[in-house]
Short mmCIF file of C-alpha atoms and ligand atoms in Angstrom, two decimals:
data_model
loop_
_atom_site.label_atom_id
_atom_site.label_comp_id
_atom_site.label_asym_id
_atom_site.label_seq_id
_atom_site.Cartn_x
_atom_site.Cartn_y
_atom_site.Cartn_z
CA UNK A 1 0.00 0.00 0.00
CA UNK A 2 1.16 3.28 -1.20
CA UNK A 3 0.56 6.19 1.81
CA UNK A 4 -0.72 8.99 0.15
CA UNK A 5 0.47 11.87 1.84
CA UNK A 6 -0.67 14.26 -0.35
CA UNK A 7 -4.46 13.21 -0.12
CA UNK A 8 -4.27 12.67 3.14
CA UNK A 9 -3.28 16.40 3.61
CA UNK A 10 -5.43 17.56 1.07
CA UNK A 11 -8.67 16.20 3.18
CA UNK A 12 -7.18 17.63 6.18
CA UNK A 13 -7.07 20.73 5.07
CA UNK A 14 -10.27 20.88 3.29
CA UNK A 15 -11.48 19.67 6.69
CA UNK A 16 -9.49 22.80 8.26
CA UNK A 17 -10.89 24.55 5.80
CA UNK A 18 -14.32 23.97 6.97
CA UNK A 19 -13.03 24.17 10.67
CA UNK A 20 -11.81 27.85 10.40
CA UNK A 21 -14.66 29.23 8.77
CA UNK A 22 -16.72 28.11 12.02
CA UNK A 23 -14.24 29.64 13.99
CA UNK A 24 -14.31 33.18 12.75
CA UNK A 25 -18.12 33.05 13.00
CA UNK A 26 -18.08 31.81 16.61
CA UNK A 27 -14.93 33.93 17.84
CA UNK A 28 -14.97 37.34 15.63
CA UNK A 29 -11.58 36.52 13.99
CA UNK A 30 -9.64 33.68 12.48
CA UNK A 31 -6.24 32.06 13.35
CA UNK A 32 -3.17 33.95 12.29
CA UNK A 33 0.19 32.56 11.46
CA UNK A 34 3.22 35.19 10.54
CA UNK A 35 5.90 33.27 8.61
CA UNK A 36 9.28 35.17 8.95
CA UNK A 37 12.02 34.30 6.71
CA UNK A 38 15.79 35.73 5.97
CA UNK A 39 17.51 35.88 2.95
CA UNK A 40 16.81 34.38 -0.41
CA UNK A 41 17.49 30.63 0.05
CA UNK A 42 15.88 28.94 -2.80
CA UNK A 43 14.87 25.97 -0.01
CA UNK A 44 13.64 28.33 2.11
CA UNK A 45 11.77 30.62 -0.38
CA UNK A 46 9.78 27.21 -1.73
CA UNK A 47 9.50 25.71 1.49
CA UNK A 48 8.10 29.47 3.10
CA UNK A 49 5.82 29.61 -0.40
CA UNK A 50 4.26 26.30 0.66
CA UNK A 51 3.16 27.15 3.68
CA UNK A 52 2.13 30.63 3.07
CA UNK A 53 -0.14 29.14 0.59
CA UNK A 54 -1.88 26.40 2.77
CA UNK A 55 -2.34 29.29 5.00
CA UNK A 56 -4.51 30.99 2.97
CA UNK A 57 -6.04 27.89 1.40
CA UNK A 58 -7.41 27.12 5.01
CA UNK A 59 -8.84 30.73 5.13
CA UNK A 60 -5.94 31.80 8.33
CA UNK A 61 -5.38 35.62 8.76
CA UNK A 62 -1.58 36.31 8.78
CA UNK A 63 1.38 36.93 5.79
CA UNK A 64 4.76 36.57 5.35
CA UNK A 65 7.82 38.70 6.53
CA UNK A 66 10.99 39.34 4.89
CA UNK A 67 13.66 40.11 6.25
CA UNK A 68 16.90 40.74 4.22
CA UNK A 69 20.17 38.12 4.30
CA UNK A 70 21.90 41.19 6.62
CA UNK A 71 19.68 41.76 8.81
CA UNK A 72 20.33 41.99 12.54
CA UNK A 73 19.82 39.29 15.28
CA UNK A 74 18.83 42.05 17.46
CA UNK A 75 16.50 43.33 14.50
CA UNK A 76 14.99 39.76 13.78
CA UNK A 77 14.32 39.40 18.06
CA UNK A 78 12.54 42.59 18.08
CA UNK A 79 10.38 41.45 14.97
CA UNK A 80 9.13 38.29 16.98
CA UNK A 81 8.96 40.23 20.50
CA UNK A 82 6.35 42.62 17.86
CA UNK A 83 4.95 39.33 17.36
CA UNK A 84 4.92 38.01 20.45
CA UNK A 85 2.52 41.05 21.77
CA UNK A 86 0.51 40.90 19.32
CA UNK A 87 -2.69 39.84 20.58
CA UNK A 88 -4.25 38.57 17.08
CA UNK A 89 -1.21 36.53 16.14
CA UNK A 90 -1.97 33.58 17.48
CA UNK A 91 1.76 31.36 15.57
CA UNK A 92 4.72 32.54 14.73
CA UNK A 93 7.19 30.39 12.41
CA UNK A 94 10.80 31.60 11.65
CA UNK A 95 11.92 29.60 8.42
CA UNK A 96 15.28 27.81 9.45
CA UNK A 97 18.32 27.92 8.33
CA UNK A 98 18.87 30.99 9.77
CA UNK A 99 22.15 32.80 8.05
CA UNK A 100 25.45 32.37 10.29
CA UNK A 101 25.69 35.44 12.33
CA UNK A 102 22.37 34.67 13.95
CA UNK A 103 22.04 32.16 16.85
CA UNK A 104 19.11 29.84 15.61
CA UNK A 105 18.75 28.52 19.56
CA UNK A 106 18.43 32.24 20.88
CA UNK A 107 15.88 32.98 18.08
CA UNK A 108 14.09 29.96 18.20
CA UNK A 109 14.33 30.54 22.78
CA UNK A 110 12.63 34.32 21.87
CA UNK A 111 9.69 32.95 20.25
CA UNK A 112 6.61 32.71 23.18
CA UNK A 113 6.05 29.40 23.72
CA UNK A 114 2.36 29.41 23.43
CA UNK A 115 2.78 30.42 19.64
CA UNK A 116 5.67 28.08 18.46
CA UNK A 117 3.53 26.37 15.48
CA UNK A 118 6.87 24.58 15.06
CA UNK A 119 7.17 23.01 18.74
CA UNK A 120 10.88 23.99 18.63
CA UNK A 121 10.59 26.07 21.80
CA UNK A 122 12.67 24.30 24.45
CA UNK A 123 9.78 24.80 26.60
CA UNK A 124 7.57 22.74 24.13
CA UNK A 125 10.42 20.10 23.94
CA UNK A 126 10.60 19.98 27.90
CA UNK A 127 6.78 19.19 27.86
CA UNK A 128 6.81 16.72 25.40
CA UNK A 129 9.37 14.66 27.38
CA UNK A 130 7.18 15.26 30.58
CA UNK A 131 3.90 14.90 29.04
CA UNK A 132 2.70 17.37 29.30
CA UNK A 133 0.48 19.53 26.93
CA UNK A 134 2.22 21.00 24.11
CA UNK A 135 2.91 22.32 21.08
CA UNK A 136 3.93 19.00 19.28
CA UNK A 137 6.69 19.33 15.77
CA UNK A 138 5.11 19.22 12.89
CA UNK A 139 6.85 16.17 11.12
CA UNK A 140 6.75 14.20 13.91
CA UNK A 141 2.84 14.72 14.51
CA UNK A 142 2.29 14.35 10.24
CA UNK A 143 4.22 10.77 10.83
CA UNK A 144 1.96 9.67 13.15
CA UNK A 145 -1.17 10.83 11.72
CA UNK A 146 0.08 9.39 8.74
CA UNK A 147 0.38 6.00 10.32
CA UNK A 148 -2.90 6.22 11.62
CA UNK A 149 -5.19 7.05 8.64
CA UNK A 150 -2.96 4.60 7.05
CA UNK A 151 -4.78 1.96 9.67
CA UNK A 152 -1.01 0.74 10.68
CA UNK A 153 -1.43 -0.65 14.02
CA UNK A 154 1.48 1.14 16.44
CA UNK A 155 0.99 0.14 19.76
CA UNK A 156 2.98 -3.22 20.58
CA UNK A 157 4.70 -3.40 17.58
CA UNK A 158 8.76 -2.56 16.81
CA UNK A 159 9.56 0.44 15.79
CA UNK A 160 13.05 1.99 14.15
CA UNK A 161 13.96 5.11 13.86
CA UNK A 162 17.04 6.13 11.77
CA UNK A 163 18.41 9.31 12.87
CA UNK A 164 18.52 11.05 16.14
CA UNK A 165 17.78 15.11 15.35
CA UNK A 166 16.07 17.12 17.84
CA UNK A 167 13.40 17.99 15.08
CA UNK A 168 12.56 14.00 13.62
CA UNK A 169 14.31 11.35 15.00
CA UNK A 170 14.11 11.94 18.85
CA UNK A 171 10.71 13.58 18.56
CA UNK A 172 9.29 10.59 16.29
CA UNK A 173 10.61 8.43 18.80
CA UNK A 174 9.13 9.33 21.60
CA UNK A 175 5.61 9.77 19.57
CA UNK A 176 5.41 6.13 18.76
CA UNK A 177 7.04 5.20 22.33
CA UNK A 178 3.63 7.22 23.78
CA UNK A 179 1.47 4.92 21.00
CA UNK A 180 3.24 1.83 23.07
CA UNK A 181 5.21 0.66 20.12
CA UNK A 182 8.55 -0.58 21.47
CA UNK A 183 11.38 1.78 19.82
CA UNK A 184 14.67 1.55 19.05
CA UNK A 185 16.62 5.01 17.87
CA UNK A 186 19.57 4.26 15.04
CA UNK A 187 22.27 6.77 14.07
CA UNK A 188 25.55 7.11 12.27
CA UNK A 189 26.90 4.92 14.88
CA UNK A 190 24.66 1.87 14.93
CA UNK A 191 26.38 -1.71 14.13
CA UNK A 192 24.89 -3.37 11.54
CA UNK A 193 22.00 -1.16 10.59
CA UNK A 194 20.65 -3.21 7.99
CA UNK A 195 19.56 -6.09 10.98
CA UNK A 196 18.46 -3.61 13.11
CA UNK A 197 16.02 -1.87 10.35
CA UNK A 198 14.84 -5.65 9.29
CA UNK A 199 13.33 -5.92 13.10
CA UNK A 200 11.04 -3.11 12.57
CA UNK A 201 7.19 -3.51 11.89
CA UNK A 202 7.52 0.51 11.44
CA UNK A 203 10.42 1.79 10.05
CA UNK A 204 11.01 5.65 9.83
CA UNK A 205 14.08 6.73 7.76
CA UNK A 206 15.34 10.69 8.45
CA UNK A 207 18.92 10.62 7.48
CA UNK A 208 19.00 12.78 4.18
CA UNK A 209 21.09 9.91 2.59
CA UNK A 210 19.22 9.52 -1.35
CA UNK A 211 18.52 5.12 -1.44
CA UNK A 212 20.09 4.55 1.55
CA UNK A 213 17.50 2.18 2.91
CA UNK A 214 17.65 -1.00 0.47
CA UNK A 215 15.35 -3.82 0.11
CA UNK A 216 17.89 -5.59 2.96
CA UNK A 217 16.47 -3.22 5.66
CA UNK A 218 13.49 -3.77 5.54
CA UNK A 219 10.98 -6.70 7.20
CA UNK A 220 8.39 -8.16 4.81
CA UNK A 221 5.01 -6.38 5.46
CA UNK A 222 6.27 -3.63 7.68
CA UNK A 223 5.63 0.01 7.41
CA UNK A 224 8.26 2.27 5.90
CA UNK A 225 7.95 6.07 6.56
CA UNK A 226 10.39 8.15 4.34
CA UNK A 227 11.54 11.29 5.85
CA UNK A 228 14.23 12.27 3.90
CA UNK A 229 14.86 15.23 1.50
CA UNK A 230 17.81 14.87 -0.91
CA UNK A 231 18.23 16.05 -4.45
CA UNK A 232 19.87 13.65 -6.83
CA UNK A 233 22.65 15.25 -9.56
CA UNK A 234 20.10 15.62 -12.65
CA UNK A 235 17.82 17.84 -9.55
CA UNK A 236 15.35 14.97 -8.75
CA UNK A 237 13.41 14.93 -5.53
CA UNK A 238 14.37 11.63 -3.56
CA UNK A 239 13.87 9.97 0.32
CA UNK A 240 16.10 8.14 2.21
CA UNK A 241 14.21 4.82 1.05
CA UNK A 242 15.13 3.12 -2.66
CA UNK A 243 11.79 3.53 -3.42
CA UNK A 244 11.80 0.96 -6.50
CA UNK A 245 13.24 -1.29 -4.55
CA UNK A 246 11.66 -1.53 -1.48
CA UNK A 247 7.86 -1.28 -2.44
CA UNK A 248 7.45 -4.91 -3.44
CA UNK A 249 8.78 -6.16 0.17
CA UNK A 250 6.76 -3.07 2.50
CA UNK A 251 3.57 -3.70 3.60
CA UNK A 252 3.08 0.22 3.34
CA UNK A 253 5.34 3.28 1.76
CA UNK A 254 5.49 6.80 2.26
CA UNK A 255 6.12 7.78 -1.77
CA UNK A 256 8.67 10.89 -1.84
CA UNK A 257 7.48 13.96 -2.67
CA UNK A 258 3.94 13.34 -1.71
CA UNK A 259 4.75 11.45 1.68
CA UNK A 260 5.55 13.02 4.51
CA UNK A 261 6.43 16.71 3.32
CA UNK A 262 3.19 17.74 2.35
CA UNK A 263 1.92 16.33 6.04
CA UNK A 264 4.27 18.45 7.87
CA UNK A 265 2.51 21.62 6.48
CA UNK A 266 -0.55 20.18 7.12
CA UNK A 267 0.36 19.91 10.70
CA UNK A 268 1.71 23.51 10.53
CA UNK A 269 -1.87 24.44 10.06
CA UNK A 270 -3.35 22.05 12.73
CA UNK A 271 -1.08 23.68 15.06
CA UNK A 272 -2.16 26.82 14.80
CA UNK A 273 -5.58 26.17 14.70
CA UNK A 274 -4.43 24.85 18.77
CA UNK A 275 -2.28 27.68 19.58
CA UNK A 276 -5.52 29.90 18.00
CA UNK A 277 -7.80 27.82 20.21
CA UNK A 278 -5.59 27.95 23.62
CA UNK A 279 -5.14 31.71 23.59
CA UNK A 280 -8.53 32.37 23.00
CA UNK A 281 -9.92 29.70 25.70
CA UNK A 282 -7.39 30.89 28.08
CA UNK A 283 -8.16 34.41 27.77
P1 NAD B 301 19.99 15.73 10.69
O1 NAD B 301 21.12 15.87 9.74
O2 NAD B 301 19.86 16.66 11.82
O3 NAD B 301 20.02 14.25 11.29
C1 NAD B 301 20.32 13.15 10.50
C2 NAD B 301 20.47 11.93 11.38
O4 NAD B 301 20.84 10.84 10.56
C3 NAD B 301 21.54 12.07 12.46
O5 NAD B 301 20.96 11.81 13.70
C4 NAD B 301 22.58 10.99 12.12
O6 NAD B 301 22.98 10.25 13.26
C5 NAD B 301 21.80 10.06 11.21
N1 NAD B 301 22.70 9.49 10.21
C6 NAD B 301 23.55 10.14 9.39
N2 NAD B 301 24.23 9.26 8.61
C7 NAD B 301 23.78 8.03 8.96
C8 NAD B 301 24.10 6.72 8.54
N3 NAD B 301 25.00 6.50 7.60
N4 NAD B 301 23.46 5.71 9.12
C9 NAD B 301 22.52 5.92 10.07
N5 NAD B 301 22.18 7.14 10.51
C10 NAD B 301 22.81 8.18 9.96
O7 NAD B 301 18.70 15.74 9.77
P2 NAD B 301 17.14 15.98 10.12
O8 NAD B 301 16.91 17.43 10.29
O9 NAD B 301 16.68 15.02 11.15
O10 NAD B 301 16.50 15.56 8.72
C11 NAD B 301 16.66 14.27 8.20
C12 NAD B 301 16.12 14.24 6.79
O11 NAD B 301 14.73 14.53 6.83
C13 NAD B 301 16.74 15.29 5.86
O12 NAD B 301 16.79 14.77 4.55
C14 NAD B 301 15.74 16.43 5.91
O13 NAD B 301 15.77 17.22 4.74
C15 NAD B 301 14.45 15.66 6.02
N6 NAD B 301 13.34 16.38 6.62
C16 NAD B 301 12.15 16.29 6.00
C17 NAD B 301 11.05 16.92 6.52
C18 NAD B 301 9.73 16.78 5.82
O14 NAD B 301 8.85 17.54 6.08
N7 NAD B 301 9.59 15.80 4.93
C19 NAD B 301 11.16 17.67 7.69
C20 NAD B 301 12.40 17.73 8.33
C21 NAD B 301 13.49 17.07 7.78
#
C-alpha cells in the first residue's frame, strides 16, 4: 500500500478549511500565522511559499515577513517580541536555516512558547518529554497521523527510527514510544544497521542519505515512513528509502514527494488552529 500523503493532507485541510470558517463566525476573527524568513534561500523561499499558501487555502489571517540576508539578530528578536505582543497573532514560524551570524537557539528561545507552530521552543520540547500539553513538531505529529489514517497498528509493535535530530528522529521516537510501540533510535553509529532496520514492523528513515534504505532493511510487510529530502545530480526529488526497490517487500510506503512533506505543512496548520484555540480559551 502506497501512503498517500498528499491526499491525506489535502482532506485535512479541506477539513481545516471547513473548521476555520466556524471559527471566525463563533470567535470574531480567524487564526493567524506570521511566517518570517531571511535571505533568499531557494529551499527556504519554496519551502516558506508552501506554507504561506496552505495558509490561505485554510482561510488563516496572517502573511509573510521578509527580512533581508543582513539583517540583525537584534532586528529579527525585536520582529518576533512585535509578534509576540501581538494579541491577534496567534503562531509565529521563523523559516530555518537561519544565516550564520544569527544564533538559531536564541531565536528559536525568543519565540513565546504558546505560539511556536513549530514546537521547537525548548519549553515545548521539555513538555513533550514530561507529558505534558504542548505544542507537538510538525513532522513528527504528520508521521503519526500518517500511520494512523494509514490503519497501521502502532501500539505493541517494533519500531526503528534512523536518525537522532532534535526535530525527527528523537521527537518521532518518543511519539510512537507514547502509541506503546517498542522503539529503538539508530544513528551514524549503529552496528549493523541493515539487521536492526529488518526488526522493525515501522520503520522511519530521516537521514538525508538519497537510497540509503535497500530492500535488505526492511521486514516483509512492515511500514516504511520516508523522511528524507535529498536532491539527486540531474535535480530529482528523492527519500532516504530506494523507493523501487523496497515497495514490493513493504507492507506500506510513504512515496517521496507526496509522503511526509506535504503532512508536515498540514500539521503547521493544525497547530495553529491549537495555539488559536488555547489563547482564545485561556483568555
Ligand atoms: P539531521 O542531519 O539533523 O540528522 C540526521 C540523522 O541521521 C543524524 O541523527 C545521524 O545520526 C543520522 N545518520 C547520518 N548518517 C547516517 C548513517 N549513515 N546511518 C545511520 N544514521 C545516519 O537531519 P534531520 O533534520 O533530522 O533531517 C533528516 C532528513 O529529513 C533530511 O533529509 C531532511 O531534509 C528531512 N526532513 C524532511 C522533513 C519533511 O517535512 N519531509 C522535515 C524535516 C526534515
Amino acid at each position: 500500500m502506497i501512503i498517500d500523503g498528499k491526499q491525506i493532507s489535502q482532506s485535512l485541510k479541506d477539513a481545516m478549511k471547513i473548521e476555520v470558517d466556524a471559527l471566525a463566525e463563533q470567535y470574531g476573527r480567524r487564526p493567524c500565522l506570521m511566517v518570517i524568513i531571511v535571505g533568499n534561500n531557494p529551499a527556504s523561499r519554496s519551502y516558506v511559499r508552501g506554507k504561506i499558501k496552505a495558509t490561505e487555502y485554510c482561510g488563516f489571517d496572517g502573511h509573510l515577513v521578509e527580512l533581508p540576508e543582513d539583517v540583525s539578530e537584534a532586528t529579527l528578536l525585536a520582529e518576533i517580541d512585535k509578534l509576540n505582543n501581538d494579541p491577534l497573532v496567534d503562531g509565529i514560524l521563523v523559516q530555518l536555516p537561519l544565516p550564520k551570524h544569527i544564533s538559531e537557539d536564541k531565536v528559536i528561545a525568543a519565540i513565546s512558547a504558546e505560539k511556536d507552530v513549530d514546537g521547537f521552543h525548548p519549553e515545548n520540547v521539555a513538555r513533550l518529554w514530561l507529558n505534558q500539553h504542548c505544542i507537538l513538531p510538525c513532522t513528527p505529529k504528520g508521521i503519526i497521523e500518517l500511520l494512523d489514517q494509514a490503519g497501521v497498528e502502532i501500539a505493541g509493535k517494533k519500531a526503528v527510527v534512523i536518525g537522532r535530530s532534535n526535530i525527527v528522529g528523537k521527537p518521532v521516537a518518543k511519539l510512537l514510544l507514547d502509541r506503546n510501540a517498542t522503539v529503538t533510535i539508530a544513528h551514524s553509529r549503529t552496528q549493523d544497521l541493515a539487521a536492526v532496520c529488518r526488526e522493525a514492523d515501522i520503520l522511519v528513515a530521516a537521514v538525508g542519505r538519497a537510497k540509503m534504505v535497500t530492500a535488505e532493511y526492511v521486514k516483509p510487510g512492515a511500514a516504511v515512513i520516508d523522511v528524507g529530502i535529498n536532491r539527486t545530480e540531474d535535480g530529482k526529488l528523492v527519500g532516504d528509502v530506494d523507493y523501487e526497490a523496497v515497495l514490493p517487500v513493504a507492507g506500506a510506503i510513504t512515496p517521496v514527494p507526496g509522503g511526509v512533506g506535504p503532512m508536515t505543512i498540514t500539521m503547521l496548520m493544525r497547530n495553529t488552529i491549537e495555539c488559536f484555540l488555547n489563547r482564545m480559551n485561556n483568555k
